[in-house]
Short mmCIF file of C-alpha atoms in Angstrom, two decimals:
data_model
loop_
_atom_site.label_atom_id
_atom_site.label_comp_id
_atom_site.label_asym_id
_atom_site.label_seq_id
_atom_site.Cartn_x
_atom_site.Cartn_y
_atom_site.Cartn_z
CA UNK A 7 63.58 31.19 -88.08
CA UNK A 8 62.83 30.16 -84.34
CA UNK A 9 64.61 32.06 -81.79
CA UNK A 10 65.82 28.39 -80.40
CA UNK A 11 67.49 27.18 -83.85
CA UNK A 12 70.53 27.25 -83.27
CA UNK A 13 70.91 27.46 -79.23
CA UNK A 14 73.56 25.40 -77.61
CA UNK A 15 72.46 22.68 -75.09
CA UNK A 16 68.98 20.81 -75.30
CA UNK A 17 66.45 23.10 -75.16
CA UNK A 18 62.30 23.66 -76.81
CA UNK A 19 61.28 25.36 -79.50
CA UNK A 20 63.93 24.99 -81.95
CA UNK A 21 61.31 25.26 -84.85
CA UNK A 22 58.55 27.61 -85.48
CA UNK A 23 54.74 26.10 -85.09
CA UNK A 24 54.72 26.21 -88.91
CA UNK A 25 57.56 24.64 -89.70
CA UNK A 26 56.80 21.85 -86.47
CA UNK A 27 53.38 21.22 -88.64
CA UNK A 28 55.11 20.63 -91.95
CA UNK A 29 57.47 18.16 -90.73
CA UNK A 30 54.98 15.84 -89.00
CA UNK A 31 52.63 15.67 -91.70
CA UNK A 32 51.05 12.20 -93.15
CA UNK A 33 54.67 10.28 -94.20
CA UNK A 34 52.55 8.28 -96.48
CA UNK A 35 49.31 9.99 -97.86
CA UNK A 36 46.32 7.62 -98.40
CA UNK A 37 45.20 7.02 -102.49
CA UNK A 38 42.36 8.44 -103.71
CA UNK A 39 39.90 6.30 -105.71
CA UNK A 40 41.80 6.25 -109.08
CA UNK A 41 45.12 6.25 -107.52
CA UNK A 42 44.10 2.63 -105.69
CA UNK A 43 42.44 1.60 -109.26
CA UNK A 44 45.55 2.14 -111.10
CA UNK A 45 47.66 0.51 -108.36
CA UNK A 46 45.15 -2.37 -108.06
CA UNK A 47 45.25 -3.18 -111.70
CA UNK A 48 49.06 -4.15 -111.58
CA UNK A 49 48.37 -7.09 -109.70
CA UNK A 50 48.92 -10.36 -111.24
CA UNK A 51 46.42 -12.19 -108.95
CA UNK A 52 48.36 -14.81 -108.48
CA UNK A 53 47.82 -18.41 -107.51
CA UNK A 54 49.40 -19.42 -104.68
CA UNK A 55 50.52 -15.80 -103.89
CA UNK A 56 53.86 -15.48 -102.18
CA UNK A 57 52.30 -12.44 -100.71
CA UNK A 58 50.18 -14.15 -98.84
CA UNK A 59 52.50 -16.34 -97.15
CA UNK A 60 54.93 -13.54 -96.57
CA UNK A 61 52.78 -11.89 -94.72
CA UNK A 62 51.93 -13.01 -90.82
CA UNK A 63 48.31 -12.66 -90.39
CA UNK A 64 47.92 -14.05 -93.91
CA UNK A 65 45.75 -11.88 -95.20
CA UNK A 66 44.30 -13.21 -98.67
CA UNK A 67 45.95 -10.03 -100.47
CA UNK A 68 44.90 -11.10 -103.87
CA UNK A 69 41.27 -11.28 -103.30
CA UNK A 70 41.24 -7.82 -101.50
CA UNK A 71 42.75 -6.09 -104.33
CA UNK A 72 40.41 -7.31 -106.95
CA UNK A 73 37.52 -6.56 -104.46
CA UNK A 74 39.24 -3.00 -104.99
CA UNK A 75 39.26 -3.59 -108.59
CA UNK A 76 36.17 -3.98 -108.75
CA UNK A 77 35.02 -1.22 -107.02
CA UNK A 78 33.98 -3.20 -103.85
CA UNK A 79 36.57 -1.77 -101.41
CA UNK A 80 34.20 -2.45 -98.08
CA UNK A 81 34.35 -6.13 -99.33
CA UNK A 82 38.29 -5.68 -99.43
CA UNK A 83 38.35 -4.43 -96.19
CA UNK A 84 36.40 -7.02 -94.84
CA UNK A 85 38.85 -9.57 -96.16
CA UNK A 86 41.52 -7.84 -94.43
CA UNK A 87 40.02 -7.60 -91.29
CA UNK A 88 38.93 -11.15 -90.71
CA UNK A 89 42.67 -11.81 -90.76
CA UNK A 90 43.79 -9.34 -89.36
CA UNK A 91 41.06 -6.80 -87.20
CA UNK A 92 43.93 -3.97 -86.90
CA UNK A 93 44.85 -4.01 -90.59
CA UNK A 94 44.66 -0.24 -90.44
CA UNK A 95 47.63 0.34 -88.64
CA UNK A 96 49.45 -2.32 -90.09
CA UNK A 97 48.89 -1.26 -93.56
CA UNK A 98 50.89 2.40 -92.01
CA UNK A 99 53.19 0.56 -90.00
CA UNK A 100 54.20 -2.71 -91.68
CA UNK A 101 57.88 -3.25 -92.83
CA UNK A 102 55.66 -4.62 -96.54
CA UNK A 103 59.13 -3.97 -98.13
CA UNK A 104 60.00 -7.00 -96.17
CA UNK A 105 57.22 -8.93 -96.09
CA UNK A 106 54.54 -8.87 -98.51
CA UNK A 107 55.76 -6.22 -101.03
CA UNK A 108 59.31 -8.28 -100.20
CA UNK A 109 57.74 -10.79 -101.98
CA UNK A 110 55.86 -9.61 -104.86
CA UNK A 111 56.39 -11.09 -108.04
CA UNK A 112 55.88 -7.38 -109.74
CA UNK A 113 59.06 -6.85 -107.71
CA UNK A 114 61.06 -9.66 -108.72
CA UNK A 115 60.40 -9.16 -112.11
CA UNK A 116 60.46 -5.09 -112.36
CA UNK A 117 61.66 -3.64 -109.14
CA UNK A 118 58.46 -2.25 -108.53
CA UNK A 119 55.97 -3.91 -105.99
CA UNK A 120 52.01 -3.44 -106.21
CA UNK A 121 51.30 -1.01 -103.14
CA UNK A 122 50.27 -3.75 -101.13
CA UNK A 123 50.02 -1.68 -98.24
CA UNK A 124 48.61 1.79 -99.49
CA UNK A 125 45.59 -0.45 -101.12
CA UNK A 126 45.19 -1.93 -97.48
CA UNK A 127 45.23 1.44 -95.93
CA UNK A 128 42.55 2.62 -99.14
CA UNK A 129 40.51 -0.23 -97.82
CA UNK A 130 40.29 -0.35 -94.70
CA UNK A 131 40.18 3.37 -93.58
CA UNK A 132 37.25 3.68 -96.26
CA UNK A 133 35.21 1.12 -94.37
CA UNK A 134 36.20 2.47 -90.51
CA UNK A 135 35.39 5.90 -91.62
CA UNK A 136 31.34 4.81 -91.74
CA UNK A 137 31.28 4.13 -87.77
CA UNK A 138 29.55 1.17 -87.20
CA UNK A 139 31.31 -1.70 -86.58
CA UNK A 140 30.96 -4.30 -89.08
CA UNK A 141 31.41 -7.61 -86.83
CA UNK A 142 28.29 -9.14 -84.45
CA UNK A 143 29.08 -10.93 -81.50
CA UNK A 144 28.22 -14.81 -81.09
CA UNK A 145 25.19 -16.03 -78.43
CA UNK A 146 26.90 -15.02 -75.35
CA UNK A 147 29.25 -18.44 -73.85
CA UNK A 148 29.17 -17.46 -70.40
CA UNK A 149 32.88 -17.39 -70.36
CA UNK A 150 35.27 -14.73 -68.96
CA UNK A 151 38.82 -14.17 -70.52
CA UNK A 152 41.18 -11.80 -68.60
CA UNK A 153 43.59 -10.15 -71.04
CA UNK A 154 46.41 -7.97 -70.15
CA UNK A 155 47.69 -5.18 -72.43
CA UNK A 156 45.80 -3.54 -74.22
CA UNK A 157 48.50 -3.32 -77.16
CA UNK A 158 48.08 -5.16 -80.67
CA UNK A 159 48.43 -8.67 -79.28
CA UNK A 160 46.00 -7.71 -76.42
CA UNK A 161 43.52 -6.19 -78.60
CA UNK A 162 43.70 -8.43 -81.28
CA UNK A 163 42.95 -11.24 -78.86
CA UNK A 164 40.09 -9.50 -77.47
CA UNK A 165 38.08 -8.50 -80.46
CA UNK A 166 38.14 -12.13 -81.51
CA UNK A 167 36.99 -13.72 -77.99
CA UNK A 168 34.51 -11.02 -78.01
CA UNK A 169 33.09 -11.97 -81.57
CA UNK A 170 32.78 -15.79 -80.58
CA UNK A 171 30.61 -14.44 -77.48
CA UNK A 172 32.92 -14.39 -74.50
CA UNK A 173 33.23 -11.29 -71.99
CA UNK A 174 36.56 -9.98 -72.26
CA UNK A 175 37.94 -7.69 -69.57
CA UNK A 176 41.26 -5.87 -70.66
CA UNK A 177 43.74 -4.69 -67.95
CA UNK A 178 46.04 -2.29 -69.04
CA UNK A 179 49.09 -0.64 -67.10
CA UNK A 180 49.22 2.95 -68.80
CA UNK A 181 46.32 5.61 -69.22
CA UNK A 182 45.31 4.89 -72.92
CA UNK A 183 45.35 1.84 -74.86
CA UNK A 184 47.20 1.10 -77.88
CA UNK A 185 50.45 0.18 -76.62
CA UNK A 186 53.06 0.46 -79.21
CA UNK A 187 50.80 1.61 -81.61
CA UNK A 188 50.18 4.50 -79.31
CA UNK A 189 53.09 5.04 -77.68
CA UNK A 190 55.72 3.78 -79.66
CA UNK A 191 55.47 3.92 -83.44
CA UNK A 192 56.91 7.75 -85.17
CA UNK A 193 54.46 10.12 -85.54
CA UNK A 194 54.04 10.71 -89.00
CA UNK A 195 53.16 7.11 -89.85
CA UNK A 196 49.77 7.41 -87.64
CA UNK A 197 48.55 10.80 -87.80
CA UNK A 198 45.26 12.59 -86.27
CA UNK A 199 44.85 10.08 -83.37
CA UNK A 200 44.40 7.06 -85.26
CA UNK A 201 45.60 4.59 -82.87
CA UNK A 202 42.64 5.86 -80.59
CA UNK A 203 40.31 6.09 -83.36
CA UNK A 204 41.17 2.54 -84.02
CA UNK A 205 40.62 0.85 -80.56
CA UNK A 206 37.40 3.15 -80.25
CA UNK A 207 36.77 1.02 -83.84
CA UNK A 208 37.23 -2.20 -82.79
CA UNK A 209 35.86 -1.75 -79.19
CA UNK A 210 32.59 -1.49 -80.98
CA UNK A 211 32.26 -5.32 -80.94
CA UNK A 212 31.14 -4.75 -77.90
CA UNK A 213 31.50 -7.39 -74.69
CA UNK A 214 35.11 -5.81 -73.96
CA UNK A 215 35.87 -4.07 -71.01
CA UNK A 216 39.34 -1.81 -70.17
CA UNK A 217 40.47 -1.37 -66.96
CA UNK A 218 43.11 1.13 -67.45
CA UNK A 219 46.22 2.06 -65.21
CA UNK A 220 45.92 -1.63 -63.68
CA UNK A 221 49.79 -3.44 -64.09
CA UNK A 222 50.22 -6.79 -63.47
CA UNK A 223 52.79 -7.45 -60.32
CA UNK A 224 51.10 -4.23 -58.69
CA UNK A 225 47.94 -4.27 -58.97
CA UNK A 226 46.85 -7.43 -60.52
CA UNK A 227 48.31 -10.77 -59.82
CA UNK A 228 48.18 -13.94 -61.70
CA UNK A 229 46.92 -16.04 -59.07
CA UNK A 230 43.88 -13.88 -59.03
CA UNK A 231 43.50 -13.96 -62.70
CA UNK A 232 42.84 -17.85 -62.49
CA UNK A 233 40.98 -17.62 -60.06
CA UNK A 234 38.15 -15.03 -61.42
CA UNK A 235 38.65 -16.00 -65.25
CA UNK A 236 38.42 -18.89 -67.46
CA UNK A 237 41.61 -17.90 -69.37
CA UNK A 238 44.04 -15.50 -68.98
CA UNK A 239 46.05 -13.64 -72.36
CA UNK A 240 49.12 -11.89 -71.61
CA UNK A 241 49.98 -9.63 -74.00
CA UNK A 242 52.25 -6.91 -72.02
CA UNK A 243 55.53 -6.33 -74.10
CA UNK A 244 58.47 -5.47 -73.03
CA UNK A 245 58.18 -2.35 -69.93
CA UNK A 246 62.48 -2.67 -69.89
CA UNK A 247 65.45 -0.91 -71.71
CA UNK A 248 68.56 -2.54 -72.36
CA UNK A 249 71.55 -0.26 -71.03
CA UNK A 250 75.28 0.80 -73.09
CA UNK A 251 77.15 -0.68 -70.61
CA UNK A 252 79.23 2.04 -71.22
CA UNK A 253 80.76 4.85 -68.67
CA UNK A 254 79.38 7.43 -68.30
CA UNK A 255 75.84 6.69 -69.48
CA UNK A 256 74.36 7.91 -66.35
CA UNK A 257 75.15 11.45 -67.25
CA UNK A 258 72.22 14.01 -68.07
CA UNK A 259 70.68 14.41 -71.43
CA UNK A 260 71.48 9.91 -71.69
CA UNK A 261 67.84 8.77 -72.64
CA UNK A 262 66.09 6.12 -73.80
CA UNK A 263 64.45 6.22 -77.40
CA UNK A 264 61.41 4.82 -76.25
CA UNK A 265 60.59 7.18 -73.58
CA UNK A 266 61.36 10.05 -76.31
CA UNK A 267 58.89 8.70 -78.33
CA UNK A 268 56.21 7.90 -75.79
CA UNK A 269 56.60 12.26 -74.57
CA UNK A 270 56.23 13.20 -79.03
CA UNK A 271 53.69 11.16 -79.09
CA UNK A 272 51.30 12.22 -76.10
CA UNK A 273 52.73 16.32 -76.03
CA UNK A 274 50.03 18.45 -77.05
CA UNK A 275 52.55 20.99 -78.05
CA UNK A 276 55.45 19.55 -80.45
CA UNK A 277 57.61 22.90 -79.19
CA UNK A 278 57.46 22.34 -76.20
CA UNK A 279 59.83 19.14 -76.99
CA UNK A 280 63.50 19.66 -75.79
CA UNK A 281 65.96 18.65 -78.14
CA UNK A 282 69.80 18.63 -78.54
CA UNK A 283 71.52 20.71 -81.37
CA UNK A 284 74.11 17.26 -81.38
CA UNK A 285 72.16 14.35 -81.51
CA UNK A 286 73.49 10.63 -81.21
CA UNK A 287 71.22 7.14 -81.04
CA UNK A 288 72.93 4.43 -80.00
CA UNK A 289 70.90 1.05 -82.01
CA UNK A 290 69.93 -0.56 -85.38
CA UNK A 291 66.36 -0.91 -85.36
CA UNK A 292 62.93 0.95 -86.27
CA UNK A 293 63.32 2.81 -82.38
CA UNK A 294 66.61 4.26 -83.62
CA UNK A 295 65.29 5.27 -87.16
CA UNK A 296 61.81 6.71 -85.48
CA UNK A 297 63.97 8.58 -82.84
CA UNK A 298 67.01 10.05 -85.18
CA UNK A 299 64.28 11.12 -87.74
CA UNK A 300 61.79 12.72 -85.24
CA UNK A 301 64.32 14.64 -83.19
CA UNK A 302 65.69 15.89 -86.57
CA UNK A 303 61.83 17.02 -87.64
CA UNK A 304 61.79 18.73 -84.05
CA UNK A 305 65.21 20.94 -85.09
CA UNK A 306 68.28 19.12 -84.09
CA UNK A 307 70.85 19.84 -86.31
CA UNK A 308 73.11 17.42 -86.60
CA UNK A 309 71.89 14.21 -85.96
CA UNK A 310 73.88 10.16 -85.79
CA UNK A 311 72.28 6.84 -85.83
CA UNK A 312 75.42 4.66 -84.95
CA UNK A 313 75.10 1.07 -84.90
CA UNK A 314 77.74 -1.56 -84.24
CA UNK A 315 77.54 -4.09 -86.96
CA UNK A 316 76.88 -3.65 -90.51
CA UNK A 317 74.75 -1.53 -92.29
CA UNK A 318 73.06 -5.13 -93.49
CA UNK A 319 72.71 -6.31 -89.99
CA UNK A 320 70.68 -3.39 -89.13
CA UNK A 321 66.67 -4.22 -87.74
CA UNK A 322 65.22 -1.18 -89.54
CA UNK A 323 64.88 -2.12 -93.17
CA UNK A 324 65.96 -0.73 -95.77
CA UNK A 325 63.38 1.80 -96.81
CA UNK A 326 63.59 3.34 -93.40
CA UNK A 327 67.40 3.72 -93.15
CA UNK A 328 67.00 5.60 -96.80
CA UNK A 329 64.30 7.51 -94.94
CA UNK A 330 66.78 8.72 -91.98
CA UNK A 331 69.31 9.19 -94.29
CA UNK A 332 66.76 11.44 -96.52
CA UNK A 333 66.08 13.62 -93.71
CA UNK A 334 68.90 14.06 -92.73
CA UNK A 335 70.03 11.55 -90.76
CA UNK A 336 73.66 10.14 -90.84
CA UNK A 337 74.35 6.53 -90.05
CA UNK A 338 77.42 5.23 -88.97
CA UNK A 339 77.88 1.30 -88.86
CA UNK A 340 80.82 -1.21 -87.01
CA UNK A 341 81.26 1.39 -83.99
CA UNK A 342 80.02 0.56 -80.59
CA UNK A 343 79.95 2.94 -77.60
CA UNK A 344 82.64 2.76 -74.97
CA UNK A 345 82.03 6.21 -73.08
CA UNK A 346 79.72 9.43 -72.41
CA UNK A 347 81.88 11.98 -72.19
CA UNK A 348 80.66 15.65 -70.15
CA UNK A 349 80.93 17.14 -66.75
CA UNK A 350 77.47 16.24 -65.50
CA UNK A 351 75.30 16.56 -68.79
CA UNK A 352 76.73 14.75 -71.87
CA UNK A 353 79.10 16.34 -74.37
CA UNK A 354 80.71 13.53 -76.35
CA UNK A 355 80.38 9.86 -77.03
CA UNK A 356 83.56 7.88 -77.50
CA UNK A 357 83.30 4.49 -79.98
CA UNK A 358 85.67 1.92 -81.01
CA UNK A 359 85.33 0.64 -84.43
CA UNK A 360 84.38 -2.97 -84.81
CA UNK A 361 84.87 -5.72 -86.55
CA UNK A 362 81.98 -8.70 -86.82
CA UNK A 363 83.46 -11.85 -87.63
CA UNK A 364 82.71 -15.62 -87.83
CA UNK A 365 83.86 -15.70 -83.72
CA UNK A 366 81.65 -12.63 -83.37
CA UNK A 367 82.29 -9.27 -82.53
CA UNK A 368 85.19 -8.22 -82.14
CA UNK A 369 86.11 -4.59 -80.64
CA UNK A 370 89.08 -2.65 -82.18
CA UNK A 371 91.58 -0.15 -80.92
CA UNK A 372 90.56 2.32 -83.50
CA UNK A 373 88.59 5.35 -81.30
CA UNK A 374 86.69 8.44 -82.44
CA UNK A 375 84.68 10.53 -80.50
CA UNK A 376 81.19 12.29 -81.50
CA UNK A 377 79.79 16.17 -79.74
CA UNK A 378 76.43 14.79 -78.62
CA UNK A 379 74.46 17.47 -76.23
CA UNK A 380 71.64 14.53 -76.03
CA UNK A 381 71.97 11.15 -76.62
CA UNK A 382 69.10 8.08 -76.96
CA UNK A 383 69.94 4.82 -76.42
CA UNK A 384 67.70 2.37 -78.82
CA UNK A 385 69.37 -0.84 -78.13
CA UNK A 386 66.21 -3.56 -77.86
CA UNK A 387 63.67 -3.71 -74.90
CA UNK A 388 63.79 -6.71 -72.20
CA UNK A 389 60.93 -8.03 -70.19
CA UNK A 390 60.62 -5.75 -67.13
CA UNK A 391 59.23 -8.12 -63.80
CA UNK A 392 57.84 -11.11 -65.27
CA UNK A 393 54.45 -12.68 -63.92
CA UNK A 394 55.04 -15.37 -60.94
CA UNK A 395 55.03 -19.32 -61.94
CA UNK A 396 56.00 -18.40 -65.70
CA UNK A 397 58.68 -19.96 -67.35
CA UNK A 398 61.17 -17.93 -69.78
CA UNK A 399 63.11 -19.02 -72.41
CA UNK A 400 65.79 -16.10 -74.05
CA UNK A 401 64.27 -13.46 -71.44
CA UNK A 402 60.41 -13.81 -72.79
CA UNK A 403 57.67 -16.07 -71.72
CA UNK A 404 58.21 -19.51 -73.23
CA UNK A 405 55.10 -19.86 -75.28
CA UNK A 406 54.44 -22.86 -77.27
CA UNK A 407 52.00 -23.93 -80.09
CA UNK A 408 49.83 -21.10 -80.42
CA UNK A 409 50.43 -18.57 -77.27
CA UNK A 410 50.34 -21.86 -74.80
CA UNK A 411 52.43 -20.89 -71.64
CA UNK A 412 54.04 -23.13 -68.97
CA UNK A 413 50.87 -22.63 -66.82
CA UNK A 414 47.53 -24.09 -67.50
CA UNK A 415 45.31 -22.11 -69.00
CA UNK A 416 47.48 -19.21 -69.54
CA UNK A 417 48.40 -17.62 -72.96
CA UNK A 418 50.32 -15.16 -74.15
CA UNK A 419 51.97 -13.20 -77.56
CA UNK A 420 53.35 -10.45 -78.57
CA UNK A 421 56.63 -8.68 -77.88
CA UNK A 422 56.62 -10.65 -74.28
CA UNK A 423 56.60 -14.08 -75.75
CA UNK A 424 59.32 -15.82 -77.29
CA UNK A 425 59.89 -16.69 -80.87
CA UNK A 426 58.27 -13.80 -82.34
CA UNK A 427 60.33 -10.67 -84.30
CA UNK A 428 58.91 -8.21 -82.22
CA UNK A 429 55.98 -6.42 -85.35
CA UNK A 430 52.54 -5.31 -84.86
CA UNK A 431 51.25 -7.41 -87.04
CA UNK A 432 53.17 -10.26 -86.02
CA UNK A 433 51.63 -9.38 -82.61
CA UNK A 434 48.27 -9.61 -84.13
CA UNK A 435 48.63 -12.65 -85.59
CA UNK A 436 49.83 -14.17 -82.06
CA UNK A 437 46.81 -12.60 -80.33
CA UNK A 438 44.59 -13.68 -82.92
CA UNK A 439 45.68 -17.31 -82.97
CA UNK A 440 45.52 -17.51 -79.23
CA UNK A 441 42.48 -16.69 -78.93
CA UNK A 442 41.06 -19.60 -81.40
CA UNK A 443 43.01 -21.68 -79.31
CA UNK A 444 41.26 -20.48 -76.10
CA UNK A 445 38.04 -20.36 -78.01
CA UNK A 446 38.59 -24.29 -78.67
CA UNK A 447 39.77 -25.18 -75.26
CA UNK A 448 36.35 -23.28 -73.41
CA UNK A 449 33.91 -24.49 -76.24
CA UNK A 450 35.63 -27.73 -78.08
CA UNK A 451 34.55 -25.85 -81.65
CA UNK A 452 37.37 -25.53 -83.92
CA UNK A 453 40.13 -23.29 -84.82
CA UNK A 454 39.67 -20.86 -87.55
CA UNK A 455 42.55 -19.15 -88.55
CA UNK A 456 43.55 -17.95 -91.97
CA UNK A 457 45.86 -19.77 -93.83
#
């Protein structure tokens, strides 16, 4: 046992190396060939498949899986990618038990889904893992397309452009690209570098160029964007966190989950991580799960997801709040945060129960108090310093029909724009579709986009 186990206060090195290297292994182990045989051969094949439409890039999931079948998984993964060119992270990342798994009819009928997203994963790392890229770029258009962020909206936007034969330059704020996929997804879902392995992938198109540490506001503006491009993507997320509002949350050892994640997932050294003994996240969603279940892999001991509406109302779905819960995770719903308790670093968080009813949410005088030596807040991102001459509509850029913004020739998806429900592949499918929609608007050819 680690020296650190058990120390009071948030300190390093609460688990051995070993033990560190157990607990962030693959969550989710790829099939083998006969595994993804066996799985492909419970698929109905249906017409009309309510798979397809459940899922956002709508990828023709039918047709890949009997290209698996039948022993043609390169075809499969071809299929996949046309819809949706970072189907490799999405098939480790997707919520399928919501979307396309959601809606399997092998799950309506049986309780059992076909593993929709381990074939996808089968497929598509098989075909990645031969090196060349398998997309050719169009006669060159002459046209330049400035997209910034370099995250799954960004990227997704780019590869297409670049395939139809414009000259893509990406500017992106932070050292690597990737953006949530590499900097804000759990560890254990993408292991041995794969968001890098899979923008080295897709950069292979070719006709892409990344700018890194270049932010928009600082060192890009948008009036020089329209000036030296045909079309400008915006694709940045959301840079902000949303505060408690509660006393005290200024106190030491008050994070934010995202930030915690970004450090795991860059540190070169898991033990070097500090972590409480008494951990407490403060949200509902996928950040809180990722965050509660990472810091307990690092060695907290007693760690508290606590949300303040219904266990139903959470954002994480259901298969990850059994997953916290399996490692040890203990979620506590209708409570919301009033104070951070400590003298100078944190020591408790007092809630008040709540109550959500048809006039909303409604705050009781029923207290309890939690030790907490560290706490994360994980209660939704916010746009952080929107572009100039943008307008916003729910604190996102208003985008319209595919990724149209409020200025000429300006597009944008992802996390930043409205109306979307903030996924990767949701993101994809935004960047995707606006850049058929740019395509059409520099070249008058028509929109291709699946489904």
């Amino acid at each position: 046992m680690s020296q650190a186990r058990l120390s009071p206060g948030v300190v390093p090195g609460r688990l051995t190396p070993d033990q560190l290297a157990a607990n962030f292994v693959d969550v989710a182990p790829p099939l083998d060939r006969h595994e993804a045989h066996v799985a492909a051969d419970r698929c109905y094949f249906c017409h009309d498949a309510p798979c397809i439409t459940a899922c956002p890039t709508s990828i023709d999931i039918p047709l890949f899986i009997r290209q698996i079948a039948t022993d043609t998984p390169d075809a499969a993964a071809m299929t996949i990618f046309h819809a949706n060119i970072l189907g490799g992270m999405c098939a480790r990342v997707c919520p399928t038990e919501q979307l396309c798994e959601g809606a399997c009819v092998r799950m309506e009928a049986e309780g059992k889904p076909v593993e929709i997203g381990a074939l996808q994963r089968y497929a598509t790392d098989g075909l990645m893992a031969q090196g060349s890229h398998p997309f050719k770029r169009a006669a060159p258009t002459g046209k330049r397309v400035a997209v910034v962020g370099a995250g799954p909206a960004g990227l997704a936007c780019a590869h297409r452009l670049a395939a139809k034969g414009h000259d893509i330059v990406i500017f992106e704020a932070r050292p690597k690209p990737g953006g949530l996929n590499e900097y804000g997804i759990a560890s254990y879902k993408a292991v041995d570098g794969f968001a890098q392995a899979e923008v080295d992938w897709l950069m292979g198109i070719g006709g892409i160029e990344l700018r890194h540490d270049q932010a928009i506001g600082r060192d890009i503006t948008m009036a020089s964007l329209q000036s030296e491009y045909d079309a400008v993507f915006l694709g940045t997320g959301l840079g902000g966190v949303n505060a408690l509002r509660a006393d005290g949350e200024d106190r030491t050892h008050v994070l934010d989950a995202v930030s915690f994640i970004r450090d795991l997932r860059q540190a070169s050294d898991l033990g070097t991580l500090p972590v409480g003994r008494d951990v407490v996240v403060i949200g509902g969603g996928m950040t809180a799960v990722d965050a509660a279940v990472q810091v307990r892999l690092l060695g907290a001991e007693n760690v508290s997801i606590v949300y303040r509406r219904g266990q139903d109302r959470m954002g994480a779905s259901r298969h990850e709040q059994d997953h916290a819960t399996a490692s040890g995770v203990r979620i506590i719903c209708n409570a919301a945060p009033l104070a951070v308790h400590g003298n100078g670093a944190v020591t408790e968080v007092e809630f008040a129960y709540t109550q959500d009813g048809p006039d909303g949410l409604h705050v009781t005088e029923d207290r309890f108090r939690l030790r907490a030596d560290q706490v994360f807040r994980a209660i939704g991102q916010r746009l952080d310093g929107p572009p100039e001459g943008l307008e916003l509509a729910g604190g996102k850029i208003l985008v319209t029909g595919p990724g149209r913004t409020t200025l000429d020739g300006v597009w944008a998806g992802g996390d930043c724009a409205s109306g979307g429900d903030d996924l990767t592949v949701t993101a994809v499918a935004e960047g995707r579709d606006a850049a058929e929609d740019i395509d059409a608007r520099l070249t008058g050819r028509p929109v291709e986009i699946p489904g």
